[in-house]
Tab-separated table of C-alpha atoms in Angstrom:
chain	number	residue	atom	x	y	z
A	231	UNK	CA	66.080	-23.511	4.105
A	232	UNK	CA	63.809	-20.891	1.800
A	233	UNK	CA	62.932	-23.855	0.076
A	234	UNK	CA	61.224	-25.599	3.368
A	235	UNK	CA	59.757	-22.269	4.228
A	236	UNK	CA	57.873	-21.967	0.926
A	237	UNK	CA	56.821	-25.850	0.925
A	238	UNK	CA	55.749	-25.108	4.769
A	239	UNK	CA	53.446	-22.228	3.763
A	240	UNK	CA	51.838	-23.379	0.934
A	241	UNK	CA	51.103	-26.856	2.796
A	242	UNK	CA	49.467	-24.471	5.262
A	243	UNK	CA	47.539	-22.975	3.061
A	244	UNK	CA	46.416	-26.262	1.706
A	245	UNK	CA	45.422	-27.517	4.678
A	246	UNK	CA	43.266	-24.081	5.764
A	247	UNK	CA	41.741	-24.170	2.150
A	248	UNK	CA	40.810	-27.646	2.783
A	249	UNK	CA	39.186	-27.123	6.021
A	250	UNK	CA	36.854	-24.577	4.463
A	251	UNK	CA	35.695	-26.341	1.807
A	252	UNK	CA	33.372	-28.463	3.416
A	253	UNK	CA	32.034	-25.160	5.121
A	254	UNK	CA	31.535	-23.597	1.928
A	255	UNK	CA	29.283	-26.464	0.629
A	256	UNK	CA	27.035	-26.750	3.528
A	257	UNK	CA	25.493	-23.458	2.936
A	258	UNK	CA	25.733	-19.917	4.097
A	259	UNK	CA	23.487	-20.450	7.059
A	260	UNK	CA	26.432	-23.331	8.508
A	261	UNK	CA	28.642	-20.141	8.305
A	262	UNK	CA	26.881	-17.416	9.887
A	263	UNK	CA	26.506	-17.733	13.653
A	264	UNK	CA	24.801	-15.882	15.881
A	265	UNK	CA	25.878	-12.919	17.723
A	266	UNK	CA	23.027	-12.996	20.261
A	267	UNK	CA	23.024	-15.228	23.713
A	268	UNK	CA	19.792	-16.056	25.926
A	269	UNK	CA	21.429	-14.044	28.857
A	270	UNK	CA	22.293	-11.318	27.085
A	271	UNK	CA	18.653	-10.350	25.513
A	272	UNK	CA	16.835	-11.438	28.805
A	273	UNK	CA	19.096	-9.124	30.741
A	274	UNK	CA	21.434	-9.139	33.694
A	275	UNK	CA	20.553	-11.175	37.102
A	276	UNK	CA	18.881	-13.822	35.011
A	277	UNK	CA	20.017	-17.515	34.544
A	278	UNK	CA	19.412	-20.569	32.356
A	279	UNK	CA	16.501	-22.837	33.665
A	280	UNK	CA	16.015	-24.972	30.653
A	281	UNK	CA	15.670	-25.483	27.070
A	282	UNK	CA	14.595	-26.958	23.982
A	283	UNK	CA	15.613	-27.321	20.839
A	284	UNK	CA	13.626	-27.182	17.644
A	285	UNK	CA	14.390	-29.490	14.831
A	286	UNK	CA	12.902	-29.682	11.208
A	287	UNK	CA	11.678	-32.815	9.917
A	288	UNK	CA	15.152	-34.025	8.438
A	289	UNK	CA	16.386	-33.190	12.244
A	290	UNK	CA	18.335	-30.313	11.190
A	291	UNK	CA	18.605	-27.844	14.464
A	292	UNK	CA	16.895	-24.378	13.720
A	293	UNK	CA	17.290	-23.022	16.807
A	294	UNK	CA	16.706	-23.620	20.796
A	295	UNK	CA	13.780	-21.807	23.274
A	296	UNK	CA	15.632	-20.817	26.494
A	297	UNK	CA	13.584	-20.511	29.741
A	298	UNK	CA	15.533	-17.801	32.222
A	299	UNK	CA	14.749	-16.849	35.331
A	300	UNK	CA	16.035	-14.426	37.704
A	301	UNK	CA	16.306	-15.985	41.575
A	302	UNK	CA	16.179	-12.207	43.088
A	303	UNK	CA	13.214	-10.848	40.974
A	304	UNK	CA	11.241	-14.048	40.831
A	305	UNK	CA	10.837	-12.744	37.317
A	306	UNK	CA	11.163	-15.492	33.832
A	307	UNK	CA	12.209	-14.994	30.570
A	308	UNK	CA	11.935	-16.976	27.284
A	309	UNK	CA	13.790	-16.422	24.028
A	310	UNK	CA	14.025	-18.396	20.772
A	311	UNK	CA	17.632	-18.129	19.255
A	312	UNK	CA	17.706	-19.117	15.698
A	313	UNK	CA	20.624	-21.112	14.337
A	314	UNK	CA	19.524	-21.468	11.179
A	315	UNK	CA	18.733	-19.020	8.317
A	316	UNK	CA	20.618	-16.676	11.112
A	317	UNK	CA	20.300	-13.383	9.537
A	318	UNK	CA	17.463	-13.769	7.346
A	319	UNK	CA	13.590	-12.893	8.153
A	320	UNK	CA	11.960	-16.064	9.031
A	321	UNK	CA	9.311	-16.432	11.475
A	322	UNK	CA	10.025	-16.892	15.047
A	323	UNK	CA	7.745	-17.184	17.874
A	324	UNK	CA	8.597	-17.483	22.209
A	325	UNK	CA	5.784	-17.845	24.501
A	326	UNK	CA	5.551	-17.282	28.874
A	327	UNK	CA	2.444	-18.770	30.082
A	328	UNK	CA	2.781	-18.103	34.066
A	329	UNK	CA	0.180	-19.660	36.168
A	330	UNK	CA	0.012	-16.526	38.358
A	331	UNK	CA	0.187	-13.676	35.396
A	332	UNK	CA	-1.176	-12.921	32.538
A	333	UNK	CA	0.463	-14.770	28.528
A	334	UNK	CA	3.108	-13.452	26.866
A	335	UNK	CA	4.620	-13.366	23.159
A	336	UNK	CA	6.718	-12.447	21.010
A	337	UNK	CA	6.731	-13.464	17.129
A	338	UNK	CA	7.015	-11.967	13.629
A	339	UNK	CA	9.808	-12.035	11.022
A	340	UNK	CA	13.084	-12.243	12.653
A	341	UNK	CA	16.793	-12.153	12.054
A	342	UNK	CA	18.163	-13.826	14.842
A	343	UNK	CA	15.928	-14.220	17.898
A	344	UNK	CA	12.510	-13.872	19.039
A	345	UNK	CA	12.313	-12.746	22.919
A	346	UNK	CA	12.723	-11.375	25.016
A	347	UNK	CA	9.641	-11.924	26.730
A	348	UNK	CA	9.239	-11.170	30.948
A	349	UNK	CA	6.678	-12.410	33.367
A	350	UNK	CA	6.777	-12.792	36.926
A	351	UNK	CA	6.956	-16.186	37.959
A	352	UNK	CA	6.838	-16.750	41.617
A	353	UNK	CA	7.233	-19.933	42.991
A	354	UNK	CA	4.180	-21.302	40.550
A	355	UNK	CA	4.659	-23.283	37.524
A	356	UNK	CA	4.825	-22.005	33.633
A	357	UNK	CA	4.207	-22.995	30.758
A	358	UNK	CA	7.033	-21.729	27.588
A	359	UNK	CA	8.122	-22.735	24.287
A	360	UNK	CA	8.615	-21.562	21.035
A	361	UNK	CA	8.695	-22.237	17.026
A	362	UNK	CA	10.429	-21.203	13.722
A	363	UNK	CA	8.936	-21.172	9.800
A	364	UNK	CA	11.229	-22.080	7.526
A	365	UNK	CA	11.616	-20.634	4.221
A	366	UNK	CA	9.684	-22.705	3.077
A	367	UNK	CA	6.723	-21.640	5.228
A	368	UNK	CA	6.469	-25.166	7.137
A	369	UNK	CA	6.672	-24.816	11.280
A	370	UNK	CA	8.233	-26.256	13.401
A	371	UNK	CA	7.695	-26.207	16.933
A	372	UNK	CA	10.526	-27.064	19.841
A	373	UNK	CA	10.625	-30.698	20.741
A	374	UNK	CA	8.766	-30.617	24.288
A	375	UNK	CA	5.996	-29.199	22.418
A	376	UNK	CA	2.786	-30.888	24.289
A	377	UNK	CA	-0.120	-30.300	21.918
A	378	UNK	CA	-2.497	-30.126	24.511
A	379	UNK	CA	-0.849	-27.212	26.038
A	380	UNK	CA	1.044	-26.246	23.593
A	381	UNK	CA	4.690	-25.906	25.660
A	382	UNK	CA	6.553	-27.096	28.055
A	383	UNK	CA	5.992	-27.356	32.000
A	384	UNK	CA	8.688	-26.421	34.388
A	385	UNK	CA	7.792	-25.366	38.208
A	386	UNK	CA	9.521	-23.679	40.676
């Protein structure tokens, strides 16, 4: 009976070791995740709209841009919220372009998101998006990205 208990915990311990192994190799940034959520940095009363991810060019995900808005203030909110290189300063940009007020933006060096950023939306459309440098220094911008706007369209 001691016998099975012993076997029993060290194939458990196996088995655990095992399963972070292949987390170990992938990197530190598989490992780290991040403690921030779009609803939390935009604030209370505000809900997902949309979003887009942003990919680099292997088609590993960096991050996502999150469009918010809340229904009682008539109010939007963007934030980029890295996934990659979550902790370290990389460069991280989110953009509000309301039809009805003036641009908004938020970028520099940043750990894990860039955002919040607030403009009153109305019932108009907006253009938002966002982008994130790798370490590298190459940028990447979300996958809606229009280049002759520069974001993404959503109306309300």
């Amino acid at each position: 009976m001691q016998m099975q208990r012993v076997i029993r915990r060290i194939g458990i311990a196996v088995a655990g070791a095992a399963v972070l192994v292949p987390v170990a190799g992938t990197g530190a940034q598989a490992a780290v995740v991040n403690p921030y959520t779009p609803e939390a940095l935009c604030g209370p009363g505000f809900a997902a709209v949309d979003q887009d991810p942003i990919h680099d060019a292997t088609g590993a995900r960096l991050g996502t841009v999150h469009l918010l808005r809340n229904p009682f203030t008539g109010y939007g909110c963007t934030v980029t919220v890295k996934s990659a290189y979550v902790g370290t300063l990389t460069g991280t940009r989110v953009y509000l372009d309301p039809e009805w007020t003036t641009f908004g933006v938020d970028e520099g060096s940043r750990r894990y998101a860039a955002g919040p950023v607030h403009r009153y939306l109305g019932a108009g459309c907006v253009i938002w998006g966002g982008s994130m440098t790798d370490p590298s220094g190459a940028v990447h911008h979300h996958d809606r990205a229009n280049p002759a706007i520069g974001g993404a369209v959503t109306c309300f």
